[in-house]
Amino acid sequence: MGENSFFLATEAEIKNAKTTDVYFLRTEEVLKKASRDQMVVVEVTASSIKGSNWGVLAGIEDILDLLVGLDIDVYTMPEGSIFQKEDENGVKIPTIVIIGKYLSFGKFETPLLGFVCSKSGMTTKTARIRLAAKDKSVLSFGARRAHPAITPVVSYCAYIGGCDGISCILGAEKLGISPTGTIPHSLIILFQDQVTAWKAFDTHVSSNVPRIALIDTYYDEKIEAILAAEAIPNLAGVRLDTPSSRRGNFKSIIQEVRWELDHRGFYDVKLYISGGLGEEDVFEYVDLVDGFGIGSEISAAPPIDFALDIVALADENGEWKPVAKRGKFSGRKNVLRCEKCLKIKVLKWKNEDVLCKNCKITMKPLLSKQIEKGKRIREKPSVEEIRAYIREQLDVLRK
């Protein structure tokens, strides 16, 4: 089996701009032959955030790894920043700013946008589900709904966005956590009896793994829940993965299961649901269950549409001239945010103190220099630091 048998791009191919759109290479050819390279300021802004008025920025660390070594300066919001696509005056909010000669980095526009569009989309959807789930458990079961090559990416976005557990082995390994999972239908079918399968799992799997029984393979969920609770002494929970075509009134099924378990004294057995659940389902069932298994809602989340645009050119004297295509705002900008309400304001490039109109506190700069003349000047944040940063901002949104 060859290195590229799965039709994948390697890291080297990405770094060598082999995944870019061809017109960037043709642009590069024209500019070189016409001796037309010059200093530019470009910014990355979101044109739309599907299903939300805010997003969570992700992919920044990948972009910095892509651009390091190039003779440019790069400013970004921190990985995990909550942002809106525009401020109160309708000015699009820059999330990334690059300053340098265009030919130094122009051909990397495609992979740069790919990193931030895809990862921000999945992280944003996870964060919205995290909010909807309140304090209930959220597990990422989306590995099977994504190309296997990017399952660690899905795991990363799900984890920093707020999932409590990850089912993908490699994704969890890269995150430095243990993978989380329950029991598949296959195990029960191979034993041809759910009680025998549950007991075999209890006998042979490490005691560190919580006993959560899948209860919708053969019988009614209520019956299987009772069987599992009576068969497994240390049962931690039951999972309903009922297909939508067989659910009927899913809410009533969940209520029945809870009632029957409580009626027999199994108050500590928790209820988990999975199977094609979306953000709306989490809102609907959050007060009835203890946790959710989320798959394609995260791994197939719509990307956030970011664009990269030139907003300033340096003239022969080194002075910056504001430029922009139609529909864009020209000139280098300052981005400020109120840490109390997360409101963002975009200003012309200058240092000045601005008070948040709502909170009456000084807004803080959100863009910081990450790369200077090709060298990274800040340490990479850890995954746990990014995850905590997102959680802190979500706490603000909850208020």
Tab-separated table of C-alpha atoms in Angstrom:
chain	number	residue	atom	x	y	z
A	1	MET	CA	0.000	0.000	0.000
A	2	GLY	CA	1.567	3.280	-1.129
A	3	GLU	CA	1.794	6.516	0.799
A	4	ASN	CA	-0.970	8.166	-1.233
A	5	SER	CA	-3.240	5.151	-1.721
A	6	PHE	CA	-6.065	6.961	0.088
A	7	PHE	CA	-5.885	9.992	-2.233
A	8	LEU	CA	-4.655	12.294	0.519
A	9	ALA	CA	-2.470	15.379	0.650
A	10	THR	CA	0.656	15.047	2.768
A	11	GLU	CA	1.858	17.751	5.137
A	12	ALA	CA	4.744	18.437	2.763
A	13	GLU	CA	2.336	18.920	-0.145
A	14	ILE	CA	0.276	21.386	1.887
A	15	LYS	CA	3.393	23.300	2.919
A	16	ASN	CA	4.511	23.391	-0.729
A	17	ALA	CA	1.171	24.905	-1.826
A	18	LYS	CA	0.166	21.828	-3.796
A	19	THR	CA	-3.376	22.021	-2.407
A	20	THR	CA	-3.903	25.611	-3.495
A	21	ASP	CA	-6.129	26.823	-6.313
A	22	VAL	CA	-4.253	27.044	-9.577
A	23	TYR	CA	-5.033	30.704	-10.196
A	24	PHE	CA	-2.782	31.680	-7.292
A	25	LEU	CA	0.202	30.051	-9.011
A	26	ARG	CA	-0.688	31.792	-12.262
A	27	THR	CA	-0.950	35.073	-10.347
A	28	GLU	CA	2.469	34.404	-8.875
A	29	GLU	CA	3.891	33.767	-12.354
A	30	VAL	CA	2.453	37.016	-13.699
A	31	LEU	CA	3.665	39.104	-10.767
A	32	LYS	CA	7.178	37.697	-10.970
A	33	LYS	CA	7.506	38.241	-14.713
A	34	ALA	CA	6.019	41.733	-14.465
A	35	SER	CA	8.210	42.610	-11.447
A	36	ARG	CA	5.044	43.656	-9.663
A	37	ASP	CA	5.463	42.359	-6.113
A	38	GLN	CA	4.760	44.810	-3.287
A	39	MET	CA	3.996	45.090	0.421
A	40	VAL	CA	0.378	44.437	1.347
A	41	VAL	CA	-1.909	44.181	4.324
A	42	VAL	CA	-4.431	41.356	4.043
A	43	GLU	CA	-7.153	40.399	6.478
A	44	VAL	CA	-9.333	37.346	6.970
A	45	THR	CA	-12.992	38.032	7.760
A	46	ALA	CA	-16.146	35.923	7.961
A	47	SER	CA	-18.826	36.582	5.370
A	48	SER	CA	-21.406	34.284	6.966
A	49	ILE	CA	-21.830	32.069	10.025
A	50	LYS	CA	-24.617	29.600	9.241
A	51	GLY	CA	-27.222	29.200	11.963
A	52	SER	CA	-25.609	31.609	14.382
A	53	ASN	CA	-24.719	35.238	15.000
A	54	TRP	CA	-21.373	34.274	16.530
A	55	GLY	CA	-18.603	31.812	15.826
A	56	VAL	CA	-15.608	30.230	17.539
A	57	LEU	CA	-12.322	30.812	15.747
A	58	ALA	CA	-10.265	27.645	15.230
A	59	GLY	CA	-7.438	26.621	12.929
A	60	ILE	CA	-5.149	29.474	13.970
A	61	GLU	CA	-2.363	27.201	15.163
A	62	ASP	CA	-2.412	25.303	11.856
A	63	ILE	CA	-2.216	28.570	9.947
A	64	LEU	CA	0.749	29.754	12.001
A	65	ASP	CA	2.512	26.438	11.362
A	66	LEU	CA	1.800	26.900	7.654
A	67	LEU	CA	3.168	30.452	7.514
A	68	VAL	CA	6.134	30.232	9.877
A	69	GLY	CA	9.416	30.759	8.046
A	70	LEU	CA	7.944	33.196	5.520
A	71	ASP	CA	9.183	36.795	5.610
A	72	ILE	CA	5.920	38.221	6.948
A	73	ASP	CA	4.251	39.462	10.125
A	74	VAL	CA	1.063	37.747	11.248
A	75	TYR	CA	-1.503	39.018	13.747
A	76	THR	CA	-4.416	36.854	14.914
A	77	MET	CA	-7.153	36.549	17.459
A	78	PRO	CA	-6.329	33.781	19.960
A	79	GLU	CA	-7.357	30.266	19.016
A	80	GLY	CA	-10.858	29.708	20.400
A	81	SER	CA	-11.972	33.350	20.332
A	82	ILE	CA	-15.700	33.969	20.054
A	83	PHE	CA	-16.363	36.545	17.369
A	84	GLN	CA	-19.112	38.008	15.194
A	85	LYS	CA	-18.845	38.544	11.458
A	86	GLU	CA	-19.256	42.327	11.769
A	87	ASP	CA	-19.431	45.031	14.419
A	88	GLU	CA	-22.349	47.335	15.219
A	89	ASN	CA	-21.423	49.596	12.299
A	90	GLY	CA	-21.452	46.735	9.796
A	91	VAL	CA	-17.657	46.606	9.478
A	92	LYS	CA	-16.405	43.055	8.924
A	93	ILE	CA	-14.219	41.924	11.799
A	94	PRO	CA	-10.641	40.868	10.952
A	95	THR	CA	-9.637	37.632	12.652
A	96	ILE	CA	-6.216	37.346	10.984
A	97	VAL	CA	-3.981	40.055	9.521
A	98	ILE	CA	-0.867	39.388	7.402
A	99	ILE	CA	1.665	42.053	6.446
A	100	GLY	CA	4.395	41.376	3.916
A	101	LYS	CA	5.204	41.087	0.246
A	102	TYR	CA	2.354	39.359	-1.526
A	103	LEU	CA	4.561	36.796	-3.260
A	104	SER	CA	5.835	35.646	0.132
A	105	PHE	CA	2.501	34.111	1.072
A	106	GLY	CA	-0.196	34.646	-1.574
A	107	LYS	CA	-0.167	31.073	-2.853
A	108	PHE	CA	-1.117	29.781	0.610
A	109	GLU	CA	-4.537	31.446	0.638
A	110	THR	CA	-6.409	28.232	-0.176
A	111	PRO	CA	-5.024	26.003	2.610
A	112	LEU	CA	-5.109	28.935	5.044
A	113	LEU	CA	-8.825	29.395	4.475
A	114	GLY	CA	-9.389	25.654	4.511
A	115	PHE	CA	-7.925	25.373	7.992
A	116	VAL	CA	-9.960	28.211	9.483
A	117	CYS	CA	-13.255	27.596	7.650
A	118	SER	CA	-13.478	23.899	8.459
A	119	LYS	CA	-12.206	23.909	12.027
A	120	SER	CA	-14.172	27.021	13.011
A	121	GLY	CA	-17.374	25.443	11.670
A	122	MET	CA	-16.999	22.259	13.721
A	123	THR	CA	-15.846	24.078	16.847
A	124	THR	CA	-18.696	26.584	16.619
A	125	LYS	CA	-21.312	23.845	16.305
A	126	THR	CA	-19.831	22.021	19.283
A	127	ALA	CA	-19.875	25.192	21.377
A	128	ARG	CA	-23.533	25.791	20.525
A	129	ILE	CA	-24.362	22.218	21.547
A	130	ARG	CA	-22.353	22.715	24.741
A	131	LEU	CA	-24.525	25.716	25.587
A	132	ALA	CA	-27.725	23.833	24.787
A	133	ALA	CA	-26.663	20.840	26.908
A	134	LYS	CA	-26.202	22.963	30.028
A	135	ASP	CA	-24.269	20.833	32.527
A	136	LYS	CA	-25.114	17.510	30.870
A	137	SER	CA	-22.461	15.263	29.318
A	138	VAL	CA	-21.705	15.621	25.599
A	139	LEU	CA	-19.682	12.932	23.818
A	140	SER	CA	-18.285	13.120	20.288
A	141	PHE	CA	-19.289	10.068	18.238
A	142	GLY	CA	-18.622	11.655	14.848
A	143	ALA	CA	-15.564	9.727	13.648
A	144	ARG	CA	-17.627	7.486	11.369
A	145	ARG	CA	-19.223	10.485	9.688
A	146	ALA	CA	-15.917	12.020	8.555
A	147	HIS	CA	-13.077	10.998	6.274
A	148	PRO	CA	-10.811	8.878	8.503
A	149	ALA	CA	-7.787	11.031	7.713
A	150	ILE	CA	-9.353	13.996	9.491
A	151	THR	CA	-10.893	12.230	12.475
A	152	PRO	CA	-8.222	13.713	14.794
A	153	VAL	CA	-9.236	17.156	13.489
A	154	VAL	CA	-12.889	16.432	14.300
A	155	SER	CA	-11.838	15.223	17.746
A	156	TYR	CA	-9.808	18.381	18.377
A	157	CYS	CA	-12.675	20.682	17.381
A	158	ALA	CA	-15.193	18.697	19.417
A	159	TYR	CA	-12.983	18.677	22.494
A	160	ILE	CA	-11.984	22.340	22.571
A	161	GLY	CA	-15.592	23.274	21.730
A	162	GLY	CA	-16.848	21.568	24.866
A	163	CYS	CA	-17.342	17.827	24.383
A	164	ASP	CA	-16.586	15.851	27.521
A	165	GLY	CA	-15.359	12.782	25.677
A	166	ILE	CA	-14.094	11.594	22.284
A	167	SER	CA	-14.733	8.150	20.810
A	168	CYS	CA	-11.933	8.196	18.201
A	169	ILE	CA	-8.804	6.421	19.460
A	170	LEU	CA	-6.267	8.500	17.521
A	171	GLY	CA	-8.104	11.743	18.196
A	172	ALA	CA	-8.107	11.079	21.937
A	173	GLU	CA	-4.462	10.005	21.814
A	174	LYS	CA	-3.393	13.262	20.175
A	175	LEU	CA	-5.424	15.212	22.739
A	176	GLY	CA	-3.808	13.345	25.614
A	177	ILE	CA	-7.082	11.927	26.951
A	178	SER	CA	-8.660	8.475	27.108
A	179	PRO	CA	-11.213	7.610	24.407
A	180	THR	CA	-14.827	7.282	25.507
A	181	GLY	CA	-17.430	4.843	24.230
A	182	THR	CA	-20.153	2.359	25.156
A	183	ILE	CA	-21.297	-0.816	23.369
A	184	PRO	CA	-22.106	-1.245	19.647
A	185	HIS	CA	-25.109	-3.149	18.333
A	186	SER	CA	-22.666	-5.605	16.725
A	187	LEU	CA	-21.593	-7.003	20.096
A	188	ILE	CA	-25.180	-7.707	21.105
A	189	ILE	CA	-26.081	-9.268	17.759
A	190	LEU	CA	-23.009	-11.517	17.806
A	191	PHE	CA	-24.090	-12.878	21.193
A	192	GLN	CA	-27.702	-12.979	19.921
A	193	ASP	CA	-28.833	-11.963	23.389
A	194	GLN	CA	-28.470	-8.569	25.001
A	195	VAL	CA	-28.110	-9.765	28.605
A	196	THR	CA	-25.355	-12.212	27.662
A	197	ALA	CA	-23.565	-9.473	25.742
A	198	TRP	CA	-23.804	-6.971	28.595
A	199	LYS	CA	-22.482	-9.542	31.065
A	200	ALA	CA	-19.601	-10.477	28.747
A	201	PHE	CA	-18.672	-6.820	28.458
A	202	ASP	CA	-18.810	-6.471	32.231
A	203	THR	CA	-16.623	-9.538	32.662
A	204	HIS	CA	-13.921	-8.840	30.120
A	205	VAL	CA	-13.556	-5.052	29.829
A	206	SER	CA	-11.460	-3.071	32.300
A	207	SER	CA	-13.315	-1.902	35.379
A	208	ASN	CA	-12.131	1.638	34.591
A	209	VAL	CA	-14.621	1.740	31.712
A	210	PRO	CA	-18.128	2.780	32.829
A	211	ARG	CA	-20.817	0.152	32.190
A	212	ILE	CA	-23.294	1.839	29.854
A	213	ALA	CA	-25.669	-0.634	28.220
A	214	LEU	CA	-27.122	-0.119	24.742
A	215	ILE	CA	-30.843	-0.854	25.149
A	216	ASP	CA	-32.551	-0.691	21.759
A	217	THR	CA	-31.322	-3.725	19.809
A	218	TYR	CA	-34.127	-6.263	20.098
A	219	TYR	CA	-36.801	-5.264	22.600
A	220	ASP	CA	-38.637	-2.167	23.718
A	221	GLU	CA	-36.233	0.297	25.366
A	222	LYS	CA	-38.127	0.166	28.659
A	223	ILE	CA	-37.825	-3.626	28.854
A	224	GLU	CA	-34.136	-3.643	27.934
A	225	ALA	CA	-33.396	-0.899	30.477
A	226	ILE	CA	-34.908	-3.023	33.251
A	227	LEU	CA	-33.031	-6.133	32.052
A	228	ALA	CA	-29.725	-4.232	32.016
A	229	ALA	CA	-30.217	-2.701	35.451
A	230	GLU	CA	-31.071	-6.075	36.965
A	231	ALA	CA	-28.243	-7.935	35.178
A	232	ILE	CA	-25.294	-5.575	35.721
A	233	PRO	CA	-24.646	-4.708	39.390
A	234	ASN	CA	-22.483	-1.660	38.651
A	235	LEU	CA	-24.461	-0.301	35.720
A	236	ALA	CA	-23.559	3.364	35.205
A	237	GLY	CA	-26.105	4.137	32.519
A	238	VAL	CA	-28.134	3.059	29.526
A	239	ARG	CA	-27.949	4.439	26.003
A	240	LEU	CA	-30.875	4.835	23.621
A	241	ASP	CA	-29.673	4.903	20.029
A	242	THR	CA	-33.153	4.353	18.610
A	243	PRO	CA	-33.402	5.058	14.858
A	244	SER	CA	-35.702	7.957	14.020
A	245	SER	CA	-37.941	5.626	12.022
A	246	ARG	CA	-38.666	3.570	15.171
A	247	ARG	CA	-38.844	6.278	17.797
A	248	GLY	CA	-42.469	7.296	17.740
A	249	ASN	CA	-42.608	9.812	20.561
A	250	PHE	CA	-38.989	9.741	21.697
A	251	LYS	CA	-39.687	12.006	24.630
A	252	SER	CA	-42.288	9.565	25.964
A	253	ILE	CA	-39.875	6.648	25.531
A	254	ILE	CA	-37.216	8.471	27.539
A	255	GLN	CA	-39.733	9.342	30.265
A	256	GLU	CA	-40.935	5.732	30.445
A	257	VAL	CA	-37.393	4.399	30.814
A	258	ARG	CA	-36.599	6.883	33.572
A	259	TRP	CA	-39.833	6.070	35.409
A	260	GLU	CA	-39.333	2.303	35.297
A	261	LEU	CA	-35.716	2.535	36.473
A	262	ASP	CA	-36.613	4.858	39.337
A	263	HIS	CA	-39.621	2.729	40.280
A	264	ARG	CA	-37.252	-0.208	40.843
A	265	GLY	CA	-34.711	1.826	42.792
A	266	PHE	CA	-32.188	2.387	40.011
A	267	TYR	CA	-32.012	6.129	40.558
A	268	ASP	CA	-28.268	6.306	39.820
A	269	VAL	CA	-28.502	4.699	36.381
A	270	LYS	CA	-28.069	7.559	33.924
A	271	LEU	CA	-29.782	8.015	30.568
A	272	TYR	CA	-27.801	8.774	27.425
A	273	ILE	CA	-29.222	9.274	23.947
A	274	SER	CA	-27.594	9.245	20.509
A	275	GLY	CA	-28.407	8.608	16.881
A	276	GLY	CA	-28.593	11.526	14.464
A	277	LEU	CA	-29.103	14.122	17.178
A	278	GLY	CA	-28.878	17.800	16.303
A	279	GLU	CA	-28.651	21.001	18.275
A	280	GLU	CA	-32.455	21.280	18.386
A	281	ASP	CA	-32.722	17.778	19.872
A	282	VAL	CA	-30.327	18.719	22.640
A	283	PHE	CA	-32.535	21.688	23.523
A	284	GLU	CA	-35.611	19.426	23.521
A	285	TYR	CA	-34.271	16.583	25.661
A	286	VAL	CA	-31.729	18.292	27.909
A	287	ASP	CA	-33.950	18.199	30.994
A	288	LEU	CA	-34.797	14.509	30.520
A	289	VAL	CA	-31.399	12.856	30.047
A	290	ASP	CA	-27.898	12.878	31.506
A	291	GLY	CA	-25.894	12.996	28.299
A	292	PHE	CA	-25.749	13.059	24.526
A	293	GLY	CA	-23.721	11.250	21.881
A	294	ILE	CA	-23.288	13.651	18.938
A	295	GLY	CA	-22.027	12.559	15.531
A	296	SER	CA	-22.492	14.249	12.179
A	297	GLU	CA	-23.912	17.421	13.711
A	298	ILE	CA	-20.290	18.183	14.630
A	299	SER	CA	-18.204	16.257	12.095
A	300	ALA	CA	-20.322	17.462	9.147
A	301	ALA	CA	-20.971	20.948	10.533
A	302	PRO	CA	-21.173	23.650	7.846
A	303	PRO	CA	-17.897	25.555	7.490
A	304	ILE	CA	-17.769	29.228	8.347
A	305	ASP	CA	-17.240	31.206	5.154
A	306	PHE	CA	-14.054	33.218	5.623
A	307	ALA	CA	-12.425	35.312	2.920
A	308	LEU	CA	-8.936	36.778	2.582
A	309	ASP	CA	-8.683	40.270	1.114
A	310	ILE	CA	-6.012	42.861	0.422
A	311	VAL	CA	-6.960	46.035	2.316
A	312	ALA	CA	-3.797	48.164	1.970
A	313	LEU	CA	-0.830	48.545	-0.389
A	314	ALA	CA	2.488	50.237	0.325
A	315	ASP	CA	3.488	52.946	-2.158
A	316	GLU	CA	7.044	53.655	-3.340
A	317	ASN	CA	7.667	55.706	-0.185
A	318	GLY	CA	6.481	52.937	2.113
A	319	GLU	CA	3.260	54.738	2.985
A	320	TRP	CA	0.152	52.593	3.322
A	321	LYS	CA	-2.627	53.250	0.830
A	322	PRO	CA	-6.070	51.860	1.762
A	323	VAL	CA	-7.527	49.644	-0.981
A	324	ALA	CA	-10.318	47.065	-1.179
A	325	LYS	CA	-12.643	45.429	-3.635
A	326	ARG	CA	-16.358	46.189	-3.597
A	327	GLY	CA	-18.140	45.079	-0.443
A	328	LYS	CA	-14.984	45.240	1.711
A	329	PHE	CA	-13.667	47.888	4.091
A	330	SER	CA	-10.213	49.206	3.196
A	331	GLY	CA	-7.253	49.960	5.417
A	332	ARG	CA	-5.522	48.323	8.325
A	333	LYS	CA	-7.757	48.080	11.391
A	334	ASN	CA	-7.715	47.738	15.136
A	335	VAL	CA	-10.046	45.150	16.694
A	336	LEU	CA	-11.232	45.694	20.257
A	337	ARG	CA	-13.453	43.503	22.433
A	338	CYS	CA	-15.265	43.960	25.714
A	339	GLU	CA	-14.303	41.058	27.948
A	340	LYS	CA	-17.536	41.407	29.934
A	341	CYS	CA	-20.063	41.065	27.073
A	342	LEU	CA	-17.764	39.950	24.183
A	343	LYS	CA	-18.931	42.821	21.971
A	344	ILE	CA	-16.366	43.672	19.265
A	345	LYS	CA	-15.610	47.051	17.708
A	346	VAL	CA	-13.480	47.708	14.618
A	347	LEU	CA	-11.570	50.984	14.301
A	348	LYS	CA	-9.097	52.531	11.912
A	349	TRP	CA	-5.519	51.623	12.777
A	350	LYS	CA	-4.604	53.675	15.799
A	351	ASN	CA	-4.116	53.130	19.494
A	352	GLU	CA	-6.896	54.580	21.579
A	353	ASP	CA	-8.977	53.648	24.584
A	354	VAL	CA	-12.611	52.868	23.796
A	355	LEU	CA	-15.316	52.165	26.346
A	356	CYS	CA	-17.927	49.480	25.748
A	357	LYS	CA	-21.252	51.292	25.415
A	358	ASN	CA	-23.033	48.586	27.377
A	359	CYS	CA	-20.550	47.747	30.133
A	360	LYS	CA	-18.672	51.071	30.458
A	361	ILE	CA	-15.292	49.325	30.656
A	362	THR	CA	-12.266	49.712	28.394
A	363	MET	CA	-12.289	47.337	25.446
A	364	LYS	CA	-9.104	45.333	24.872
A	365	PRO	CA	-7.179	44.638	21.633
A	366	LEU	CA	-8.074	41.192	20.293
A	367	LEU	CA	-5.400	40.880	17.592
A	368	SER	CA	-1.838	40.144	18.705
A	369	LYS	CA	1.356	39.558	16.739
A	370	GLN	CA	2.127	35.855	16.434
A	371	ILE	CA	4.797	35.826	13.722
A	372	GLU	CA	7.435	38.509	13.221
A	373	LYS	CA	9.594	38.326	10.097
A	374	GLY	CA	8.833	34.632	9.805
A	375	LYS	CA	9.502	33.655	13.419
A	376	ARG	CA	6.905	32.688	15.997
A	377	ILE	CA	7.160	35.037	18.948
A	378	ARG	CA	4.528	33.491	21.236
A	379	GLU	CA	4.285	30.012	22.702
A	380	LYS	CA	1.582	27.701	21.455
A	381	PRO	CA	-1.330	27.416	23.893
A	382	SER	CA	-2.089	23.917	25.121
A	383	VAL	CA	-5.309	22.163	24.140
A	384	GLU	CA	-6.530	22.464	27.714
A	385	GLU	CA	-5.816	26.213	27.731
A	386	ILE	CA	-7.794	26.676	24.510
A	387	ARG	CA	-10.648	24.562	25.854
A	388	ALA	CA	-10.743	26.594	29.084
A	389	TYR	CA	-10.679	29.868	27.123
A	390	ILE	CA	-13.709	28.808	25.091
A	391	ARG	CA	-15.535	27.641	28.219
A	392	GLU	CA	-14.921	31.026	29.889
A	393	GLN	CA	-16.418	32.846	26.915
A	394	LEU	CA	-19.422	30.504	26.791
A	395	ASP	CA	-20.035	31.314	30.440
A	396	VAL	CA	-20.315	34.964	29.407
A	397	LEU	CA	-22.870	34.083	26.729
A	398	ARG	CA	-24.931	32.153	29.264
A	399	LYS	CA	-25.519	35.276	31.354
